[in-house]
PDB file of C-alpha atoms in Angstrom:
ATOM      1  CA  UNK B   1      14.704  -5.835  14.356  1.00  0.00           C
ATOM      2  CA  UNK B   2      11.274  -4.720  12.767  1.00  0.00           C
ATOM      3  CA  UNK B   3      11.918  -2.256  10.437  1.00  0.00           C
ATOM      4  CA  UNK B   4       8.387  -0.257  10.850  1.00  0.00           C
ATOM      5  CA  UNK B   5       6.785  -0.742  14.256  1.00  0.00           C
ATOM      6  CA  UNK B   6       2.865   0.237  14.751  1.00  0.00           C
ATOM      7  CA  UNK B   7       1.465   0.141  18.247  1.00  0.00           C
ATOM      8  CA  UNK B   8      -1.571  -0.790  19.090  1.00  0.00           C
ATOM      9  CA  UNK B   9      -2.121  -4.233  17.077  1.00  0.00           C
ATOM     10  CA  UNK B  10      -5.625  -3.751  17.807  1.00  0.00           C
ATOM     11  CA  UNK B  11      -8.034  -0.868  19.234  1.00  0.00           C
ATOM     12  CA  UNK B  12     -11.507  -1.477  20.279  1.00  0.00           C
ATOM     13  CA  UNK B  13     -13.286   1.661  20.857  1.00  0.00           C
ATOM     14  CA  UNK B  14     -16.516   3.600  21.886  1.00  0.00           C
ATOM     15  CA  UNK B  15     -17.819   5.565  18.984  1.00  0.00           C
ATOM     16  CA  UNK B  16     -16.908   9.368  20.578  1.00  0.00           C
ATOM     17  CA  UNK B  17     -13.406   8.527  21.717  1.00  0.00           C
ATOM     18  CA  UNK B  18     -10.231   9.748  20.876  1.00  0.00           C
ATOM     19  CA  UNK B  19      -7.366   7.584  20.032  1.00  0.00           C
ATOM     20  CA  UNK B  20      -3.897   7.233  18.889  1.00  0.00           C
ATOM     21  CA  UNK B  21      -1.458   5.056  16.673  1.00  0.00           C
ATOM     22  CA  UNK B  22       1.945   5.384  16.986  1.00  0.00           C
ATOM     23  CA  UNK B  23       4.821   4.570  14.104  1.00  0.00           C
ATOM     24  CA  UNK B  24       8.395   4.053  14.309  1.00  0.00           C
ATOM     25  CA  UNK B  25      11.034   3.176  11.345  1.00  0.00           C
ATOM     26  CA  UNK B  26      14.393   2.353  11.973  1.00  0.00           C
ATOM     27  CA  UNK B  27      15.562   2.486   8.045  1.00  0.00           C
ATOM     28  CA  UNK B  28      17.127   6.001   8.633  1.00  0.00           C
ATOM     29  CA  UNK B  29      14.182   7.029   5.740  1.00  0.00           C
ATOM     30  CA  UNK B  30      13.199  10.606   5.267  1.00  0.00           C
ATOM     31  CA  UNK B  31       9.623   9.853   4.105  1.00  0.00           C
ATOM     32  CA  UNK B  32       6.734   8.343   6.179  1.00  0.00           C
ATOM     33  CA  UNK B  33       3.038   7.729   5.014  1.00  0.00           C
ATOM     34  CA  UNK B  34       0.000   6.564   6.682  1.00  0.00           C
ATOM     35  CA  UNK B  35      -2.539   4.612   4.688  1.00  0.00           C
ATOM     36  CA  UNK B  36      -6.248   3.156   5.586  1.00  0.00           C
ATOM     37  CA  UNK B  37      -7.113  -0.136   4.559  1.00  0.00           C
ATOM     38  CA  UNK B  38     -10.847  -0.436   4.814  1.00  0.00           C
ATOM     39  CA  UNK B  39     -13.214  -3.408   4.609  1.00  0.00           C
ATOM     40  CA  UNK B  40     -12.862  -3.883   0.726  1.00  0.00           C
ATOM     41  CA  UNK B  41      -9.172  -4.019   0.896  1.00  0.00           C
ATOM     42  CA  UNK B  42      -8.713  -0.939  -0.870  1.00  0.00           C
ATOM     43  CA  UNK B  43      -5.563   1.152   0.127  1.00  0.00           C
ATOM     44  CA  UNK B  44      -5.723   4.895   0.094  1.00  0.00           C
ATOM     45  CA  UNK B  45      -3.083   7.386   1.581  1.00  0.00           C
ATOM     46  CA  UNK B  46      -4.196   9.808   3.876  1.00  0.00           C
ATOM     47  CA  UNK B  47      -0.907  11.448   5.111  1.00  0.00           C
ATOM     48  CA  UNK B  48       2.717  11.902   4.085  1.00  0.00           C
ATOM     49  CA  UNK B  49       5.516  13.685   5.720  1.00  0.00           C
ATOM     50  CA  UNK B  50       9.143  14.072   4.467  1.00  0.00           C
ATOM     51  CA  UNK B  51      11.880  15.293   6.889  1.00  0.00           C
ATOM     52  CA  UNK B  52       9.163  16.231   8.889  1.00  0.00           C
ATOM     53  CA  UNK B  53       7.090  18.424   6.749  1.00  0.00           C
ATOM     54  CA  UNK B  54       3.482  17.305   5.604  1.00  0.00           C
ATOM     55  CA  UNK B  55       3.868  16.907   2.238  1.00  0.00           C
ATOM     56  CA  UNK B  56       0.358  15.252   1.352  1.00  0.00           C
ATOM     57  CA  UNK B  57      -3.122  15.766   3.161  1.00  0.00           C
ATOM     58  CA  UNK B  58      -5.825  14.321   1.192  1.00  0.00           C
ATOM     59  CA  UNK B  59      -9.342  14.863   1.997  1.00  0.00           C
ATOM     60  CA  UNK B  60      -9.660  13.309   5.141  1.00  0.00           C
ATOM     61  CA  UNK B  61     -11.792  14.813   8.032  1.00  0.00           C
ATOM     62  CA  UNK B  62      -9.966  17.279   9.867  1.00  0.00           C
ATOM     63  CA  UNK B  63     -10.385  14.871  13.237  1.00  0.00           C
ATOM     64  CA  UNK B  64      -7.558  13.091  12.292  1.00  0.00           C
ATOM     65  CA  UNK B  65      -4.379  14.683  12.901  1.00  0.00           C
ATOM     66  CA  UNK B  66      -1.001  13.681  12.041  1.00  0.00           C
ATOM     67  CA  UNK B  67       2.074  14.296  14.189  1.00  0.00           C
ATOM     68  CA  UNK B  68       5.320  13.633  13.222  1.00  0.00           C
ATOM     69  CA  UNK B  69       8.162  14.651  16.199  1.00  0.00           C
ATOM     70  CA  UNK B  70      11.699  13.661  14.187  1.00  0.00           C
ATOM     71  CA  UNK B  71      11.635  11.508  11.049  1.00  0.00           C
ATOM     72  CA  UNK B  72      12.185   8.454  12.487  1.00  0.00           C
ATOM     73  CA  UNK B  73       8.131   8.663  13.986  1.00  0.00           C
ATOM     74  CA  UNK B  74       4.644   9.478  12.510  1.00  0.00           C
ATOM     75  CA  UNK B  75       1.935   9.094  14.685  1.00  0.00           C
ATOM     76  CA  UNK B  76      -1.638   9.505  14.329  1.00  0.00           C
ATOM     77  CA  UNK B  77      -4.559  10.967  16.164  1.00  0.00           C
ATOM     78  CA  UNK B  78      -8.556  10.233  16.098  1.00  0.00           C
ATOM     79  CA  UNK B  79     -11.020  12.632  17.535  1.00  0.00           C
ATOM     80  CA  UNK B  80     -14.623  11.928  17.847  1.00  0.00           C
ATOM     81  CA  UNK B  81     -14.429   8.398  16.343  1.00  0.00           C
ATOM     82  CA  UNK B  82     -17.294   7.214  13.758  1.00  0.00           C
ATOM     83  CA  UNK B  83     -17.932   4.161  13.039  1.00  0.00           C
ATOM     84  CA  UNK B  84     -16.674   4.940   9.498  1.00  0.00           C
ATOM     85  CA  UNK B  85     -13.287   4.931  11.273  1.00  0.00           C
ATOM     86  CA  UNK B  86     -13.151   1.163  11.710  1.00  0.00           C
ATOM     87  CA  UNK B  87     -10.687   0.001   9.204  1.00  0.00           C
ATOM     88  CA  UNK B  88      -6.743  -1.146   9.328  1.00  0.00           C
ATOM     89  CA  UNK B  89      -4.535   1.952   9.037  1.00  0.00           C
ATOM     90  CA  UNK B  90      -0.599   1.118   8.034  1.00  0.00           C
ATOM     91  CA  UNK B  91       2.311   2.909   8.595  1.00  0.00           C
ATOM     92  CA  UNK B  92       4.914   2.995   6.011  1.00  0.00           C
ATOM     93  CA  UNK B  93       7.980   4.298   4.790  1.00  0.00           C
ATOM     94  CA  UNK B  94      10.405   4.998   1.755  1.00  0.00           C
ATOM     95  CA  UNK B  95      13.669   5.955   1.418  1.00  0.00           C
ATOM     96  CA  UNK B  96      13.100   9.752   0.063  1.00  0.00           C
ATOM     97  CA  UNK B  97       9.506  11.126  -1.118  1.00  0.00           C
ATOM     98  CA  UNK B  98       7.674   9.272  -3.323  1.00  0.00           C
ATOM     99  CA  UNK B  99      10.886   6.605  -4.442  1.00  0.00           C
ATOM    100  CA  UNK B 100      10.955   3.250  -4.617  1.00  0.00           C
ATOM    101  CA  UNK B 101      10.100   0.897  -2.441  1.00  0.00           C
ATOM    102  CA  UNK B 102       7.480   1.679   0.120  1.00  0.00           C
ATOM    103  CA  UNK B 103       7.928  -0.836   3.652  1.00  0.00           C
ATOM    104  CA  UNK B 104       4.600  -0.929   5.775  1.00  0.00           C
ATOM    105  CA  UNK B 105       3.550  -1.738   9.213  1.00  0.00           C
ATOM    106  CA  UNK B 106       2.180  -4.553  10.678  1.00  0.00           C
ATOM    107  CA  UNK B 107      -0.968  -2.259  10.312  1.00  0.00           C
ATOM    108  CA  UNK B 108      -3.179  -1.478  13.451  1.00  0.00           C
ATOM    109  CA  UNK B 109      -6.367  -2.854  13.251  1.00  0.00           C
ATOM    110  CA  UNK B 110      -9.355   0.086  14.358  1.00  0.00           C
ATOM    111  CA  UNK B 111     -12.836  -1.143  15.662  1.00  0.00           C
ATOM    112  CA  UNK B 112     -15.543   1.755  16.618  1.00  0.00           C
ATOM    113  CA  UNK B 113     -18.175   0.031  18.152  1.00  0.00           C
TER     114      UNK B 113
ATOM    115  CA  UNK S   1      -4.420  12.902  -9.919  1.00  0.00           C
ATOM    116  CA  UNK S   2      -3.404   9.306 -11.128  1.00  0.00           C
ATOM    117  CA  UNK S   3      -6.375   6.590 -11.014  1.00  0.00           C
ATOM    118  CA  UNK S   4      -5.141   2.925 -11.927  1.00  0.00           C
ATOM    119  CA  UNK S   5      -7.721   0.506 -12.388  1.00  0.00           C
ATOM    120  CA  UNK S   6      -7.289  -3.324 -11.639  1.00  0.00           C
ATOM    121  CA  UNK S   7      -8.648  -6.440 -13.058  1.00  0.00           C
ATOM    122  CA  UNK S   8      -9.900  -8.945 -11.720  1.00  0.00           C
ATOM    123  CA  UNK S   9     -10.813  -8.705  -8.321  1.00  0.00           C
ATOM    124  CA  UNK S  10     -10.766 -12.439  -7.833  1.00  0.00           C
ATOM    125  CA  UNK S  11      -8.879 -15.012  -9.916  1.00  0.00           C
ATOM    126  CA  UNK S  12      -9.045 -18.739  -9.546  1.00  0.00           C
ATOM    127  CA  UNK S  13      -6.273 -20.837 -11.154  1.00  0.00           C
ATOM    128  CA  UNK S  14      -5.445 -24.137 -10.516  1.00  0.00           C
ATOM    129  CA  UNK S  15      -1.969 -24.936  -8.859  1.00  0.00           C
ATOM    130  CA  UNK S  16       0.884 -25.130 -12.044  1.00  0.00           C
ATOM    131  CA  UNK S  17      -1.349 -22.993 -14.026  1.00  0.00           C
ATOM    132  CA  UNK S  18      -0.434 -19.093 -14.758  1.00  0.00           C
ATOM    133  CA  UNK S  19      -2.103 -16.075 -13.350  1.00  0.00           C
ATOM    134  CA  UNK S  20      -2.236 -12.439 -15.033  1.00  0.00           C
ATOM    135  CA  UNK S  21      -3.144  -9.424 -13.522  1.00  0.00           C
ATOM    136  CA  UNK S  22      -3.950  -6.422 -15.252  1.00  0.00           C
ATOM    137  CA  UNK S  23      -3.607  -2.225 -15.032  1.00  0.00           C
ATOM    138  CA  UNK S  24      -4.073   0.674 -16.186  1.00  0.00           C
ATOM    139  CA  UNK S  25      -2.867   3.995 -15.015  1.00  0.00           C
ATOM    140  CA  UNK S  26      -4.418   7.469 -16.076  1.00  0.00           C
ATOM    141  CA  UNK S  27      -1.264   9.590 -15.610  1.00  0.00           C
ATOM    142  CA  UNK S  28       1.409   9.479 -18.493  1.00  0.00           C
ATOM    143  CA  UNK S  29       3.713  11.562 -16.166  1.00  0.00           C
ATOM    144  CA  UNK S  30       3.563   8.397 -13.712  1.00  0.00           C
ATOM    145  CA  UNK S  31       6.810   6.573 -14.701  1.00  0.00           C
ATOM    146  CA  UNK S  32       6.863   3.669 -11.416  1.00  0.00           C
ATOM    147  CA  UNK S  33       4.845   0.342 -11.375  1.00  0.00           C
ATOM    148  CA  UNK S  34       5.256  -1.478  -8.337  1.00  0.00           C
ATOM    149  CA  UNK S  35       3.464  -4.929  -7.385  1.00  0.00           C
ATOM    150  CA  UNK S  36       2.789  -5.618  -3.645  1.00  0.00           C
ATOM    151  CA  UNK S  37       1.086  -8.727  -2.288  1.00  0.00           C
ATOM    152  CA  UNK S  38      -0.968  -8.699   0.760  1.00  0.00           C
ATOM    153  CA  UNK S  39      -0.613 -12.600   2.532  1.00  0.00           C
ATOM    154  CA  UNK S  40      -4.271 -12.600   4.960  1.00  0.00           C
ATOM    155  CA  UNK S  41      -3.533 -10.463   8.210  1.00  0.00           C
ATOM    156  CA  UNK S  42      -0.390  -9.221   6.984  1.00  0.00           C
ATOM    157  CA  UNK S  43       1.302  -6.371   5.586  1.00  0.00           C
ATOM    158  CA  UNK S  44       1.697  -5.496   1.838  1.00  0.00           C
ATOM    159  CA  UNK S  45       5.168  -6.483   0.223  1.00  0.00           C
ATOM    160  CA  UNK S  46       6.944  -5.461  -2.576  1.00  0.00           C
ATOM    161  CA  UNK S  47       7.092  -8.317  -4.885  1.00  0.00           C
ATOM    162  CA  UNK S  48       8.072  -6.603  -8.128  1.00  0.00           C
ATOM    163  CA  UNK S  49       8.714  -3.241  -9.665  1.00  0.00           C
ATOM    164  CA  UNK S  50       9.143  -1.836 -12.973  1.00  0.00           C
ATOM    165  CA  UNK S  51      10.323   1.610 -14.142  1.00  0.00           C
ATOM    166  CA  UNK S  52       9.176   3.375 -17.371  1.00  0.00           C
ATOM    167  CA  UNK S  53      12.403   2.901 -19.129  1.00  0.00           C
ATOM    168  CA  UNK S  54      12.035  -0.774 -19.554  1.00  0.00           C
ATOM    169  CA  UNK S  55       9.524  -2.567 -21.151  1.00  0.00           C
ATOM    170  CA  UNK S  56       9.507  -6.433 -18.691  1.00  0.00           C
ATOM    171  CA  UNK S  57      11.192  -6.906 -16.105  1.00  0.00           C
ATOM    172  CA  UNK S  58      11.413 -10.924 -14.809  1.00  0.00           C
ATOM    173  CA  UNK S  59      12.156 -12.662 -11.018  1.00  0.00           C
ATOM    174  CA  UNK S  60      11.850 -16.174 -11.145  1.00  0.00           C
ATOM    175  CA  UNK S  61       8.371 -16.919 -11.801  1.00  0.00           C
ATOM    176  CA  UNK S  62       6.900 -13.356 -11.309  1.00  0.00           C
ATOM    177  CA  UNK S  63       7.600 -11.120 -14.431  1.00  0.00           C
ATOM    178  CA  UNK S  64       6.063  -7.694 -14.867  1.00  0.00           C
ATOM    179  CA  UNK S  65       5.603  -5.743 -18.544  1.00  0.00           C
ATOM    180  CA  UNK S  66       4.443  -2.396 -19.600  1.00  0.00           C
ATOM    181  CA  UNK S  67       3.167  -0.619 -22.010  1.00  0.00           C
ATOM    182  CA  UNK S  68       3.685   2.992 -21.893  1.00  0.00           C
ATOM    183  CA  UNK S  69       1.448   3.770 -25.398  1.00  0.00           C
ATOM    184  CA  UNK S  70      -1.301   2.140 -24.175  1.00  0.00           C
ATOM    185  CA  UNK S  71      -1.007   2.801 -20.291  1.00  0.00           C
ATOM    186  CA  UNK S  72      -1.374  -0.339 -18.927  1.00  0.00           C
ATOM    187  CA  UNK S  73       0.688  -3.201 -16.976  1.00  0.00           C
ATOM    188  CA  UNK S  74       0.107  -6.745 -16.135  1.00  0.00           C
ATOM    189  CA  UNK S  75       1.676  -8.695 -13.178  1.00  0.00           C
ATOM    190  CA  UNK S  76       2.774 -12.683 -14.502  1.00  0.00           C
ATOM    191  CA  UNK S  77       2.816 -15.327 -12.473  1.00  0.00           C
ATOM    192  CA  UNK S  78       3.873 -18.786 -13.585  1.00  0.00           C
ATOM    193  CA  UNK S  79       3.396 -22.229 -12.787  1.00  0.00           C
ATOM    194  CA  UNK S  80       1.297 -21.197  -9.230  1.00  0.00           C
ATOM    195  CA  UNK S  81       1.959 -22.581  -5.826  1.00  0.00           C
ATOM    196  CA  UNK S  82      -0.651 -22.883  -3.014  1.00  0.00           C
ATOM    197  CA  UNK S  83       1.603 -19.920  -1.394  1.00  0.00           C
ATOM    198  CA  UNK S  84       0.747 -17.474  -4.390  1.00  0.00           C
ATOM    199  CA  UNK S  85      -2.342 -17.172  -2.807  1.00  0.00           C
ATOM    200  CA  UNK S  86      -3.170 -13.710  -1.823  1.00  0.00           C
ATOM    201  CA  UNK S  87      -4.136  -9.809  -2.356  1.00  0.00           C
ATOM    202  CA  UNK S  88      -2.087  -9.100  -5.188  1.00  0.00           C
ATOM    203  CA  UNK S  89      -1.656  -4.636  -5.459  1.00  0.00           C
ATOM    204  CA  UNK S  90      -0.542  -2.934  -8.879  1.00  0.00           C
ATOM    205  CA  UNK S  91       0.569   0.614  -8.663  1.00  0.00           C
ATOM    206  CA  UNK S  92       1.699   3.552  -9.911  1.00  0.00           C
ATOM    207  CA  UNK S  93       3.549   7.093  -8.893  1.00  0.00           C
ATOM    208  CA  UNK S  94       5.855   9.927 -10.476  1.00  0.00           C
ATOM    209  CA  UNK S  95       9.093   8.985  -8.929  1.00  0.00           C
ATOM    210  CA  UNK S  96      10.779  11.424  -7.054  1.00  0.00           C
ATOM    211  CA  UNK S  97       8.179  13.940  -7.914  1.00  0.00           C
ATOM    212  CA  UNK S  98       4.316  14.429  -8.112  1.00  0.00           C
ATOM    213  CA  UNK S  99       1.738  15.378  -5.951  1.00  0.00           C
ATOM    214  CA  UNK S 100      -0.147  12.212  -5.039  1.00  0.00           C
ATOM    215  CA  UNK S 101       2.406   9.343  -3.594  1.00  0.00           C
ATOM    216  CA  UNK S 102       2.397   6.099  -4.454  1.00  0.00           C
ATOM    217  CA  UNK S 103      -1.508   5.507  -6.127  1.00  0.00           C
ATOM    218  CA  UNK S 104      -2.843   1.758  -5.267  1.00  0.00           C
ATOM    219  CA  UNK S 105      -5.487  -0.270  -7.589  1.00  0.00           C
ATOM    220  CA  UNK S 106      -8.551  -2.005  -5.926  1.00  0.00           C
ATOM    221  CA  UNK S 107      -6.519  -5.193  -5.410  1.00  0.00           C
ATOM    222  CA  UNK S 108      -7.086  -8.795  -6.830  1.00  0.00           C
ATOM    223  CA  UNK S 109      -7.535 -12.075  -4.467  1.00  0.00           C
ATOM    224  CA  UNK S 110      -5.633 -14.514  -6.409  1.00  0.00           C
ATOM    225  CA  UNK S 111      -6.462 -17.946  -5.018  1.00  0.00           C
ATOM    226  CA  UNK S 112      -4.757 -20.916  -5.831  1.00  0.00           C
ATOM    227  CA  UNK S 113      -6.784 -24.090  -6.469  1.00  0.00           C
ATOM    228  CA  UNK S 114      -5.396 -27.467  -5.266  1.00  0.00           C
TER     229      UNK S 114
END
């Protein structure tokens, strides 16, 4: 059983479009992060939510939204993509808020063409 | 909020020899040092971790050490196989607490010379 799920793999896109990634975790964690992974390599969290509750927003444009509907799932949504956007975003999760070890994704890999 | 800086962002080492990777971390409050390698097209994985209570912390032939003073910790790997190679991570966070998560370094391709 995979223990963080992403869907799509891949997403090939029209610059304009709006899109979505979905995340599941099956750990039973409270805590559940998205990061973007862009061309560089460099990983930088955009969203966290524990139990639910946003508990970190950093300065990402406001056209992409976070929803998370029970702990178990954090998805994400894209408005008006750039081409800025493309990049791999991960999923991940931890145990409790900002402990130990964090488990990630399979990542989804985002194209704006 | 915490900045950790990495170095380098590529190292070549020939198979059998060591690798180090180096950190620093900006935040004295940040008191977890986690290691995650990146394998190309994969996820990152938690290879190591080190809390501020210990000094080195050893698996095999990955060790970790820290130095609170100073601020910085280095990721050790010995006698490298062809499978070392990757995106090696260093990080850092206020466990349990903070404002900021989990705060990554720039990465380092290690790559493993035959």
């Amino acid at each position: 059983d995979t223990a963080v799920s992403q869907t799509p793999k891949y997403l090939v896109t029209q610059m304009g479009n709006d899109k979505s990634i979905k995340c599941e975790q099956n750990l039973g964690h409270d805590t559940m992060y998205w990061y973007k992974q862009d061309s560089k390599k460099f990983l930088k969290i955009m969203f966290s939510y524990n139990n639910k509750e946003l508990i970190i927003n950093e300065t990402v444009p406001n056209r992409f939204s976070p929803k998370s509907p029970d702990k178990a799932h954090l998805n994400l949504h894209i408005n008006s993509l750039e081409l800025g956007d493309s990049a791999v975003y991960f999923c991940a999760s931890s145990q409790d808020w900002n402990t130990g070890e964090l488990f990630f994704g399979e990542g989804s890999r985002l194209t704006v063409l | 909020g915490e900045n950790v800086e990495q170095h380098p962002s590529t190292l070549s080492v020939q198979e059998g020899d060591s690798a180090v990777i180096k950190c620093t971390y900006s935040d004295s409050a940040s008191n977890y040092f986690p290691w995650y390698k990146q394998e190309l097209g994969k996820r990152p994985q938690l290879i190591i971790d080190i809390r501020s209570n210990v000094g080195e912390k050893k698996d095999q032939r990955i060790a970790v050490t820290l130095n609170k003073t100073a601020k910085h910790f280095s990721l050790h790997i010995t006698e490298t196989q062809p499978e070392d190679s990757a995106v090696y991570f260093c990080a850092a966070s206020t466990e349990g607490g903070g404002a900021d998560g989990l705060t990554f370094g720039k990465g380092t391709h290690l790559i493993i010379q035959p």
